[in-house]
Coordinates of C-alpha atoms in Angstrom, one line a residue:
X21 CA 111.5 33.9 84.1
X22 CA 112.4 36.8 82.0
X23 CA 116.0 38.7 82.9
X24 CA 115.1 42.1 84.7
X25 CA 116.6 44.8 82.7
X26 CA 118.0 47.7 84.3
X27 CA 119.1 51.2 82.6
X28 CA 122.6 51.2 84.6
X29 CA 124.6 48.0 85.7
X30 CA 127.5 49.0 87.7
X31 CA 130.3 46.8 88.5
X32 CA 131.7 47.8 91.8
X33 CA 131.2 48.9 95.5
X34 CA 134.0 50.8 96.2
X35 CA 133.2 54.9 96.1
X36 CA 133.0 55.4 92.8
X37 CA 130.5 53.0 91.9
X38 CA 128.5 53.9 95.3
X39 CA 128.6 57.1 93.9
X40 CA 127.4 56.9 90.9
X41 CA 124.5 54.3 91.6
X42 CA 123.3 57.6 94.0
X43 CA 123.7 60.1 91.3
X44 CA 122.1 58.1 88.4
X45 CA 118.9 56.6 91.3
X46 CA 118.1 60.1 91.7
X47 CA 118.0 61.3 88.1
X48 CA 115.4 58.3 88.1
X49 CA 117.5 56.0 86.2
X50 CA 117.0 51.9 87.3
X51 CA 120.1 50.8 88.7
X52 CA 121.9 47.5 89.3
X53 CA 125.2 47.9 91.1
X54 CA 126.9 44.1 92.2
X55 CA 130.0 44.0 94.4
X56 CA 132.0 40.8 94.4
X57 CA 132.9 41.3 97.9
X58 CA 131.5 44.4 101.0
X59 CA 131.0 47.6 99.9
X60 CA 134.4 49.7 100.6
X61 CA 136.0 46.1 100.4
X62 CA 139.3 47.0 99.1
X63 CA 140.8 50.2 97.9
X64 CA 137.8 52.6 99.6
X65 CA 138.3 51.5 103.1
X66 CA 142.0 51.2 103.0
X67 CA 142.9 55.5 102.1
X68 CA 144.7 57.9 104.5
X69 CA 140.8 59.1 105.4
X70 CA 141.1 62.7 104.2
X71 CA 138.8 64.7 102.3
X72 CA 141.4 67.0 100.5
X73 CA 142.4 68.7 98.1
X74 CA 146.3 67.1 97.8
X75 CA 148.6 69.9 98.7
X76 CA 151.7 67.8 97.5
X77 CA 149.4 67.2 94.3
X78 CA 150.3 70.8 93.3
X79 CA 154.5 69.8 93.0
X80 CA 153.4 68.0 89.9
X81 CA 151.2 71.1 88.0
X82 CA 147.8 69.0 89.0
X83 CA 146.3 72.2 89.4
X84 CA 142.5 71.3 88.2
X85 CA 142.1 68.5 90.4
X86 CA 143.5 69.9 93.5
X87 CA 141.2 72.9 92.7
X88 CA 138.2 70.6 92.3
X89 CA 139.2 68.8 95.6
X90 CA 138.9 72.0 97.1
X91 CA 136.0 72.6 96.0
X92 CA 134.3 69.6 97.0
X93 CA 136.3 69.5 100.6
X94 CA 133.2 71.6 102.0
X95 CA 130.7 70.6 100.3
X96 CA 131.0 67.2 101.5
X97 CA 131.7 68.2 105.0
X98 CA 128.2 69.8 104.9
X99 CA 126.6 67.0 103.3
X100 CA 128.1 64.3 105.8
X101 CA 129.0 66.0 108.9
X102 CA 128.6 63.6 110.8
X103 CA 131.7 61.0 109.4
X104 CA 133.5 64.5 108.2
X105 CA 135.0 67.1 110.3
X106 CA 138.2 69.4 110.0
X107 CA 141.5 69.0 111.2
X108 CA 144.5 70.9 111.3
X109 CA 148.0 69.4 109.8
X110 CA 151.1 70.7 111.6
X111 CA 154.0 70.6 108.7
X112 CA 157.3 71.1 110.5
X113 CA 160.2 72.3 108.0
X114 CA 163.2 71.1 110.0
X115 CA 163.7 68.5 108.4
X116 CA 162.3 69.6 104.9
X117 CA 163.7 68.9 102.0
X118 CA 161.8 72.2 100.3
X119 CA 162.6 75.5 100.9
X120 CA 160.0 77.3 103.2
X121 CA 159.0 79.8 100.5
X122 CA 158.2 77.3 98.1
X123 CA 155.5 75.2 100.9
X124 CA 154.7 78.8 101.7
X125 CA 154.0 79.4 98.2
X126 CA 151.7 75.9 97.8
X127 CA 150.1 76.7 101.0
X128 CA 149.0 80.4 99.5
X129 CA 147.7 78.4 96.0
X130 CA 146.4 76.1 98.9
X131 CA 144.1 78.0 100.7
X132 CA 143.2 81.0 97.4
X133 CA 142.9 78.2 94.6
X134 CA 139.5 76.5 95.1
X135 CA 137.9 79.0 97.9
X136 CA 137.4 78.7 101.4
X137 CA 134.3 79.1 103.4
X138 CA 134.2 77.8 106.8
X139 CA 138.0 76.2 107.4
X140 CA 140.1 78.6 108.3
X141 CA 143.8 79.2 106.5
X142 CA 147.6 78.8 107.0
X143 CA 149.6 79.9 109.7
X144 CA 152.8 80.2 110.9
X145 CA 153.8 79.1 114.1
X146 CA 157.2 78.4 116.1
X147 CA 157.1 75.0 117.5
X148 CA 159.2 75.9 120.8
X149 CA 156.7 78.3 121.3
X150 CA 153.2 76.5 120.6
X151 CA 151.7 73.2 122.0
X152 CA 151.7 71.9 118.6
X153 CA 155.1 71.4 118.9
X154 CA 154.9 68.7 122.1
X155 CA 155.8 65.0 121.3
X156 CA 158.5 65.8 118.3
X157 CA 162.0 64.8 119.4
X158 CA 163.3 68.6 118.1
X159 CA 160.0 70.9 118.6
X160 CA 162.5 73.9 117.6
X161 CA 162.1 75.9 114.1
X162 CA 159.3 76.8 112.2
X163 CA 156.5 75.2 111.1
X164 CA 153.2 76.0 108.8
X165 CA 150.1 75.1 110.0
X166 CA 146.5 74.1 107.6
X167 CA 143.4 73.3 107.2
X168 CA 141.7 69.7 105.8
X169 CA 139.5 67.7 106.9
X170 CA 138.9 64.1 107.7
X171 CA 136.3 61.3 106.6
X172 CA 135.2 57.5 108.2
X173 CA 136.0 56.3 104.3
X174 CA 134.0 53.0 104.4
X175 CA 130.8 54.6 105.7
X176 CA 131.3 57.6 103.1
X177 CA 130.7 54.4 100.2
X178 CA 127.6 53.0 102.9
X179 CA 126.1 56.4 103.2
X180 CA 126.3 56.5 99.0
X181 CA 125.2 53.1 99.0
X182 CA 121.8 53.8 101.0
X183 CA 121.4 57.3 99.8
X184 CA 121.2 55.1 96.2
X185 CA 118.9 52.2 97.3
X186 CA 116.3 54.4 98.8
X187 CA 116.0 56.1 95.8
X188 CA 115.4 52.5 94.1
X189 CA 119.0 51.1 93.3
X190 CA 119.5 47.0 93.6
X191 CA 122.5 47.0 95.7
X192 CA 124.2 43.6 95.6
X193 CA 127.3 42.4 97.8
X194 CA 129.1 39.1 97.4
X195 CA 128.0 39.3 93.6
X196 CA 130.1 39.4 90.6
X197 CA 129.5 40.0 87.2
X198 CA 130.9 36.6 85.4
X199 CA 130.4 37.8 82.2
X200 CA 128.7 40.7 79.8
X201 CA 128.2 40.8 76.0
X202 CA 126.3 42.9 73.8
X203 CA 123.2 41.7 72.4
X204 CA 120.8 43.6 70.2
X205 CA 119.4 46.9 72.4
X206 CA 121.1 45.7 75.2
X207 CA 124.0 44.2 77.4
X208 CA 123.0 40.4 78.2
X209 CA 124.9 40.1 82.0
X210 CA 125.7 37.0 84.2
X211 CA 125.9 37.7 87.7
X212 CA 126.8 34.9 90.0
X213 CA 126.2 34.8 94.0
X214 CA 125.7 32.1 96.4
X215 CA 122.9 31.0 94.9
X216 CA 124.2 30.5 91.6
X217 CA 124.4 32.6 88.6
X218 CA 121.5 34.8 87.0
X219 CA 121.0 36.7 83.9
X220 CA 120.3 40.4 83.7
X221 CA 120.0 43.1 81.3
X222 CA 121.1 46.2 81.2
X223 CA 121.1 49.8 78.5
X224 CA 124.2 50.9 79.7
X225 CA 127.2 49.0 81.6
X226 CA 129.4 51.0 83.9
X227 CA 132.9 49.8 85.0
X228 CA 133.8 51.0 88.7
X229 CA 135.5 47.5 89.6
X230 CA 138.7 49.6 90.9
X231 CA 141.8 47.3 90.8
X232 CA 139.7 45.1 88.6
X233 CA 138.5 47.4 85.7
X234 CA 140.9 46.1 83.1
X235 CA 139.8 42.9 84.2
X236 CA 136.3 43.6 83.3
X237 CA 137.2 45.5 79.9
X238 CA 139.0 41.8 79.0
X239 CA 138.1 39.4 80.4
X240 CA 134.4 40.3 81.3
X241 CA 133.4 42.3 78.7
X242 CA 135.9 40.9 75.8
X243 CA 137.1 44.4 75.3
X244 CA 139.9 46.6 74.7
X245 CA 141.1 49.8 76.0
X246 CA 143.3 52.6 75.2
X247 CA 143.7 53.6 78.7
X248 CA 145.8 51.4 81.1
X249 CA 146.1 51.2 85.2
X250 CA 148.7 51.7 87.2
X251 CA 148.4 49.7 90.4
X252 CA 149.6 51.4 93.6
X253 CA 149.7 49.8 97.0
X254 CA 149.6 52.0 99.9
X255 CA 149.8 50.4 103.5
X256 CA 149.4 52.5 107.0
X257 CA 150.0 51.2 110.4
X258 CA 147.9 52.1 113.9
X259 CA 150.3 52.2 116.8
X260 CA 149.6 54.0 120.4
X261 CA 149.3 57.6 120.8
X262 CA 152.6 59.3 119.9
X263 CA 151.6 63.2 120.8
X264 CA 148.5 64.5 122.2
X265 CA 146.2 66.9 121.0
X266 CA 143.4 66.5 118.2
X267 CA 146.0 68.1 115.1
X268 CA 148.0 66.0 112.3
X269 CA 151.2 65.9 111.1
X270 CA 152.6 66.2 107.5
X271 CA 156.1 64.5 107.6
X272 CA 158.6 65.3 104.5
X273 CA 161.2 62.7 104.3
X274 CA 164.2 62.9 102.6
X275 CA 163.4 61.5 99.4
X276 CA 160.7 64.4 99.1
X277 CA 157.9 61.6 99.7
X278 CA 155.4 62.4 103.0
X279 CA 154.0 60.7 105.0
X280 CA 151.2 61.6 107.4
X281 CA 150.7 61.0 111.0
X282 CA 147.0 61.6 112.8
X283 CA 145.0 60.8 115.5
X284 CA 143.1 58.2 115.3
X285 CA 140.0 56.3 117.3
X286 CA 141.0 57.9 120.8
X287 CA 144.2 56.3 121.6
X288 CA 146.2 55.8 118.8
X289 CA 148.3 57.4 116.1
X290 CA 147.7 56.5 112.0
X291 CA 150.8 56.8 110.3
X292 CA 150.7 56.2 106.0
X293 CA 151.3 56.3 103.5
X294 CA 153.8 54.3 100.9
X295 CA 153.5 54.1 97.2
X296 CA 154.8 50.3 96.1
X297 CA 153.9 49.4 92.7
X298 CA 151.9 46.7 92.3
X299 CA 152.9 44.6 89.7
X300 CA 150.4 41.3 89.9
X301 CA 147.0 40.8 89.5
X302 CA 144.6 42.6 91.7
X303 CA 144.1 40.7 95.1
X304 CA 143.8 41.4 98.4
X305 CA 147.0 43.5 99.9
X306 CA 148.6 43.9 103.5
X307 CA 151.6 45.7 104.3
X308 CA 155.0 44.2 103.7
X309 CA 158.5 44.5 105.4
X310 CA 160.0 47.1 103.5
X311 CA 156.6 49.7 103.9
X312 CA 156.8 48.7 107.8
X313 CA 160.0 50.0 108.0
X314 CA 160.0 52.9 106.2
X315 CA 156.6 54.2 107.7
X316 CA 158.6 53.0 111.4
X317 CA 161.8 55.6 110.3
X318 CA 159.5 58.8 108.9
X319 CA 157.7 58.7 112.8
X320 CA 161.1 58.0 115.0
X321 CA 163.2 60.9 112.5
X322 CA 160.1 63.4 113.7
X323 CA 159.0 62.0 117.4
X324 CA 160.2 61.6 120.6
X325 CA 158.4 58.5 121.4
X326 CA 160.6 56.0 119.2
X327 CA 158.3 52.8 118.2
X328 CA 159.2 49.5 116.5
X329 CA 157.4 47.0 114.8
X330 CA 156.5 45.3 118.2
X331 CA 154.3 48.3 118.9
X332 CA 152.2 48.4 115.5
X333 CA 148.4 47.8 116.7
X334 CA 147.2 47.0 113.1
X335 CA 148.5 47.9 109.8
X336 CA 146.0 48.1 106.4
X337 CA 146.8 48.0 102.8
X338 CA 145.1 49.2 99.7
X339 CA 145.8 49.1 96.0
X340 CA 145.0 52.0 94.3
X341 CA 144.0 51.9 90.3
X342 CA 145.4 55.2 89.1
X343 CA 145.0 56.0 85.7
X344 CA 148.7 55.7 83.8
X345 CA 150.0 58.8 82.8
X346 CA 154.0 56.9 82.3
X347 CA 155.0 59.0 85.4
X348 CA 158.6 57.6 86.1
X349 CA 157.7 57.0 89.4
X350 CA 155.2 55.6 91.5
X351 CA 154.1 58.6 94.3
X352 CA 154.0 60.9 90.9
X353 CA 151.3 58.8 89.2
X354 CA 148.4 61.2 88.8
X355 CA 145.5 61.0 91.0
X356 CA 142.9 62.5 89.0
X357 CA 140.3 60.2 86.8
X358 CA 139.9 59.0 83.3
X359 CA 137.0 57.8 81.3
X360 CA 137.1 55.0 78.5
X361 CA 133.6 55.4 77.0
X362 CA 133.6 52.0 74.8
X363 CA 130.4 52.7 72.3
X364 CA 129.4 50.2 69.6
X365 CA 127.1 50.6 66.1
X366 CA 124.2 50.2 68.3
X367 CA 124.9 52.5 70.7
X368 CA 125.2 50.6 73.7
X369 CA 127.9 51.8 76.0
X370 CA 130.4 50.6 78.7
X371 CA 131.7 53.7 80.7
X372 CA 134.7 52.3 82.3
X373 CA 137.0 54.6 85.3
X374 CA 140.2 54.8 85.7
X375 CA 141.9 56.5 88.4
X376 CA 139.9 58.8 90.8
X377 CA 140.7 60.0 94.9
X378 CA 137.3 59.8 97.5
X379 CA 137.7 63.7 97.2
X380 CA 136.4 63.9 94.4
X381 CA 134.4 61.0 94.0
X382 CA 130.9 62.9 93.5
X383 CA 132.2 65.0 90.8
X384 CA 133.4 62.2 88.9
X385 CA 129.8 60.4 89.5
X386 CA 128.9 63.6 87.8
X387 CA 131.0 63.8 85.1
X388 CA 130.0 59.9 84.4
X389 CA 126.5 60.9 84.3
X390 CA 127.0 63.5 81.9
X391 CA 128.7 61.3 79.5
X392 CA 126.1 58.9 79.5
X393 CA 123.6 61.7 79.0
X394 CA 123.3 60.7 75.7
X395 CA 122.0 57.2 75.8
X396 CA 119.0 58.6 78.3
X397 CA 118.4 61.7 76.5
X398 CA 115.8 62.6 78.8
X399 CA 117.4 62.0 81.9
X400 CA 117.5 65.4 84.5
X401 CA 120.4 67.1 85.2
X402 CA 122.9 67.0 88.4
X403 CA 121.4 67.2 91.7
X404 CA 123.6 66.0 94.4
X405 CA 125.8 69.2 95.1
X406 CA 123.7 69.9 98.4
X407 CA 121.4 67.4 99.8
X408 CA 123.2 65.8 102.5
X409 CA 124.0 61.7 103.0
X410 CA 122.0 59.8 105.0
X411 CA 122.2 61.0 108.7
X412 CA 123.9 63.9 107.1
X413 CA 120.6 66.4 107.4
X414 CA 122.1 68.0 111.2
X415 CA 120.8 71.7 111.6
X416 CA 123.6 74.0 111.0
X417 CA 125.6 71.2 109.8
X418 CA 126.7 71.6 113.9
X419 CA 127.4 68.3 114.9
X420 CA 128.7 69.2 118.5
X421 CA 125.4 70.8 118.8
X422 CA 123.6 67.7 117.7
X423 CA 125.2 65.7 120.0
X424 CA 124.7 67.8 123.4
X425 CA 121.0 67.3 122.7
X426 CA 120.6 63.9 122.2
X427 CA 122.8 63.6 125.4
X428 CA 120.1 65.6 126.9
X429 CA 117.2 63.4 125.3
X430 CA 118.6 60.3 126.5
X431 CA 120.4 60.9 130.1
X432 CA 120.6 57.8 130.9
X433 CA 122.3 56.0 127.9
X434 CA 126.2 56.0 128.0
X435 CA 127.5 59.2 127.1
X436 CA 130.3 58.1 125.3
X437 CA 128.1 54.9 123.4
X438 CA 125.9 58.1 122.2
X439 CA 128.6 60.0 121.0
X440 CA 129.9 57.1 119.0
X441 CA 126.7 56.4 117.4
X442 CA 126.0 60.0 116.7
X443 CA 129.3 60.2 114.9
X444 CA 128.5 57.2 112.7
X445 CA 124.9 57.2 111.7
X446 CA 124.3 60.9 112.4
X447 CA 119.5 61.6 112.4
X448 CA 120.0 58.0 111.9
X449 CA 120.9 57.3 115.3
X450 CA 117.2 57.1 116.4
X451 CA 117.0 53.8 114.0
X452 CA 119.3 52.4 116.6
X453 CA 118.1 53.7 120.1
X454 CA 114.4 53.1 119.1
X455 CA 112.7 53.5 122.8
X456 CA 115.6 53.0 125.0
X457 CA 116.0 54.4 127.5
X458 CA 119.1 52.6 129.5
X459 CA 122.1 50.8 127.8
X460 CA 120.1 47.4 128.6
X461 CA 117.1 48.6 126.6
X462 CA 120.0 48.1 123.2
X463 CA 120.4 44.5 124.2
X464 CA 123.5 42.5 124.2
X465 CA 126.5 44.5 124.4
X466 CA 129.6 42.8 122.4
X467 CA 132.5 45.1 123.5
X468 CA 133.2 48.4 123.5
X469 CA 129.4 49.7 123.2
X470 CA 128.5 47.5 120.1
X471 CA 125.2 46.0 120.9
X472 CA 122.5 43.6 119.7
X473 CA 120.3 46.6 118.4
X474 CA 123.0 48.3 116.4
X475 CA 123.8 44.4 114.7
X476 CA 120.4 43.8 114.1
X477 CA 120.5 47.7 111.9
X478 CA 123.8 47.1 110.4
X479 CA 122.5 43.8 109.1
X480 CA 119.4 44.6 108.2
X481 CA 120.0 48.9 106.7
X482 CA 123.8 48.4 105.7
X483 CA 124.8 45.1 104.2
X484 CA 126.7 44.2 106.8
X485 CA 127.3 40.0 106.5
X486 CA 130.1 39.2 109.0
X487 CA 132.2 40.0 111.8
X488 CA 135.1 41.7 109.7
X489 CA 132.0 43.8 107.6
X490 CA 130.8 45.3 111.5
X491 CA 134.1 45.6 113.0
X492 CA 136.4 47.0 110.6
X493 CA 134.2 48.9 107.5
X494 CA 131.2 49.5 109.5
X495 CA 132.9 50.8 112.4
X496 CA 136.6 50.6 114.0
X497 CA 135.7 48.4 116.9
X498 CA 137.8 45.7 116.2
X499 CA 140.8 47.4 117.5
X500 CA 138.6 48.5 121.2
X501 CA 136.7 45.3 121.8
X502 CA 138.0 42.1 123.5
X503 CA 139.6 39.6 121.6
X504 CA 136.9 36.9 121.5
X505 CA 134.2 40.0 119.7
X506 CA 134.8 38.8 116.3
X507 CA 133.8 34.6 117.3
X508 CA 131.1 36.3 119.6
X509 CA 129.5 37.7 116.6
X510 CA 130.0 35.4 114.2
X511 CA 128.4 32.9 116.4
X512 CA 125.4 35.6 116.6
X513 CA 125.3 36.2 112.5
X514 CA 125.0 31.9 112.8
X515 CA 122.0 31.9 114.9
X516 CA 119.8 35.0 114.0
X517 CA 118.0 35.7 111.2
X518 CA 117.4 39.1 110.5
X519 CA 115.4 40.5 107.5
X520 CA 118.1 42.3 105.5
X521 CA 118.8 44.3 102.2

């Protein structure tokens, strides 16, 4: 049999290469895009969750892509409403390290420097004197008050993933790309899953691999690059609610780093992040001793509820692959992106990408696009600025709205299982409910509302292959359901074959 041969392999399920594999599907490009592991596996499902534009990015002049994260901060909420939605960030300056007319200053640039539409702007308010001021051990002084908004990260690179294969992408998980070299007109590929390796061809090869990209310039590809990565870990722990109310908190510690604190799944307070170099190969990262502590000290120097490391629910780690600009240290690394367009005599190209922030992830699909325009000459322009993600098409973009009538339509499903579902596969929800009518009609529930029906879609619509896939990138039921969900399911995934992707 004859190797298929694509226009675009990408190496890499994380958000950029989900990205791009949407972008370049629907400019009509054939796409390939293999993931040695899930989709969002590493870096993508392991961020702060913020679509923003980086308001301490601005201390180090990174004025265009703050202002292109601004940009893009709306747009995506109206593409995706459904896993994005606004939130306020309360940033208290007792304890600031910066003069309050200089975070007035940035908040100003802030809210003028990429226009604002529908969030509204800074404010000032006194804590002893405003509700956003309960739960902090000294809710005295002033503090400033703005506008981001927030994102379910791993379904962001899902959404991106389908939005890509319905428009004819190949999406492979738990395949890697072994090896690439050029030959001829093409790039010859060997991809290898658990069935073994299999050859491919491609026109152009596109290196989103993440941690891994220098891996795949050299060793892969037998390449070299001008461009190097900087490897970042950042770790965040999930510990009980430390202050009610539905804001955030910016925390400014001494040593000018921040930290943030937000609510997160119901009951419980996200506190990250840290910025440790990473100085070995890419792998797999989790949070160490020294991060514990120092994310443990930012929240007890700002709340009143003191916590230790008894009380940390779960804690998640992430390497990040920023783009070296020799910044001295690691939390002023740049976060904006690179290209390393590697072109030979016969014009075939590998676009690898270096550096990058969700944020801004469909502008840099974008930008990628544009510099391969010239190796598909005839390939449309940019499309993607406003047609919403899958699930994403909610009238008005008003998702409150879009739930109070499906809680009307169905008055006899569980309020708060329709609410979840709404919030996670938006239109798509009716994929889920089918005909049903009553919670039994969904089949066997697992925990906390995840049932049979929503399994059998998540295998069978989202790549989803095991227990860690459903309850911790698909969703964040792992930390509500009982502790014997994940062997339940697996035992499930064992016995039931389901038709999938």
């Amino acid at each position: 049999m004859h190797p298929v041969t694509y226009d675009l392999l990408i190496v890499g399920g994380g958000i950029n290469g989900a990205g791009i594999a949407r972008d370049a599907a629907g400019r009509g490009l054939s796409v390939l895009l293999v993931e040695q592991d899930d989709l969002a596996g590493h870096t993508s499902s392991a961020s702060t969750k913020l679509i923003h534009g980086g308001l301490r990015y601005l201390e180090y002049g990174e004025f265009r892509l703050v202002r292109e994260a601004l940009i893009e901060r709306e747009r995506l909420w109206r593409m995706a409403p459904h896993i994005i939605w606004p939130l306020r960030f309360v940033l208290p300056q007792a304890q600031s390290p910066r003069p309050g007319w200089m975070v007035r200053l940035g908040l100003f640039l802030y809210d003028h420097l990429g226009g604002r539409d529908r969030l509204p702007g800074t404010e000032t308010v006194a804590l002893d004197r405003s509700a956003l001021g309960h739960g902090l051990s000294d809710p005295h002084g002033t503090a400033f008050v703005y506008s981001d908004c927030w994102v379910e990260d791993s379904r962001l690179v899902v959404l991106n993933a389908l939005d890509a294969a319905e428009r004819g992408a190949d999406i492979r998980t738990r395949t890697r790309l072994a090896r690439a070299r050029r030959h001829g007109d093409h790039w010859q590929a060997t991809i290898a899953d658990a069935a073994g390796e299999h050859r491919v061809k491609a026109r152009a090869l596109v290196n989103a691999a993440g941690p891994w990209v220098a891996d795949v310039i050299g060793r892969v590809a037998g390449l070299d690059s001008d461009h190097g990565v900087r490897l970042v870990k950042g770790s965040h722990i999930v510990v009980p609610k430390l202050y009610d109310g539905d804001h955030a908190f910016m925390l400014q510690n001494p040593d000018r780093r921040i930290v943030f604190a937000i609510p997160y799944e119901g009951r419980f307070t996200l506190i990250g992040t840290t910025d440790q170099p990473w100085h070995g190969p890419p792998a797999r990262a989790s949070i160490d001793a020294e991060e514990t502590a120092y994310l443990l000290a930012t929240a007890n120097r700002y709340f009143a509820d003191q916590i230790a490391a008894g009380d940390i629910i779960w804690s998640f780690a992430g390497i990040r692959p920023l783009h070296d600009d020799r910044a001295g240290n690691a939390s002023a690394v740049t976060r904006d992106y690179a290209f390393d367009l590697d072109v030979d005599d016969g014009g075939l190209p590998m676009l690898s990408i270096f550096g990058g922030k969700i944020t801004t992830y469909r502008k840099l699909a974008e930008h990628a696009m544009r510099d391969l325009k010239p190796f598909f000459p005839n390939m449309p322009g940019a499309w993607t600025a406003d047609l919403p993600l899958p699930g994403g098409d909610i009238a008005d973009a008003d998702f409150d709205r879009f739930v109070a009538d499906l809680k009307r339509e169905r008055p006899h499903l569980s309020p708060s299982i329709l609410h979840r579902l709404a919030r996670a596969y938006g239109t798509r929800v009716s994929d889920i409910l089918g005909e049903a009518s009553i919670d039994a009609d969904l089949g066997e529930d697992f925990g906390a509302g995840l049932t049979r029906a929503e399994l059998d879609y998540l295998i069978a619509s989202e790549w989803a292959r095991t227990a860690e896939d459903i309850l911790f990138r698909r969703s964040k039921l792992g930390l509500h359901v009982p502790a014997d969900t994940a062997a339940r399911i697996t035992a499930w995934l064992d016995t039931h074959t389901i038709t999938a992707r």
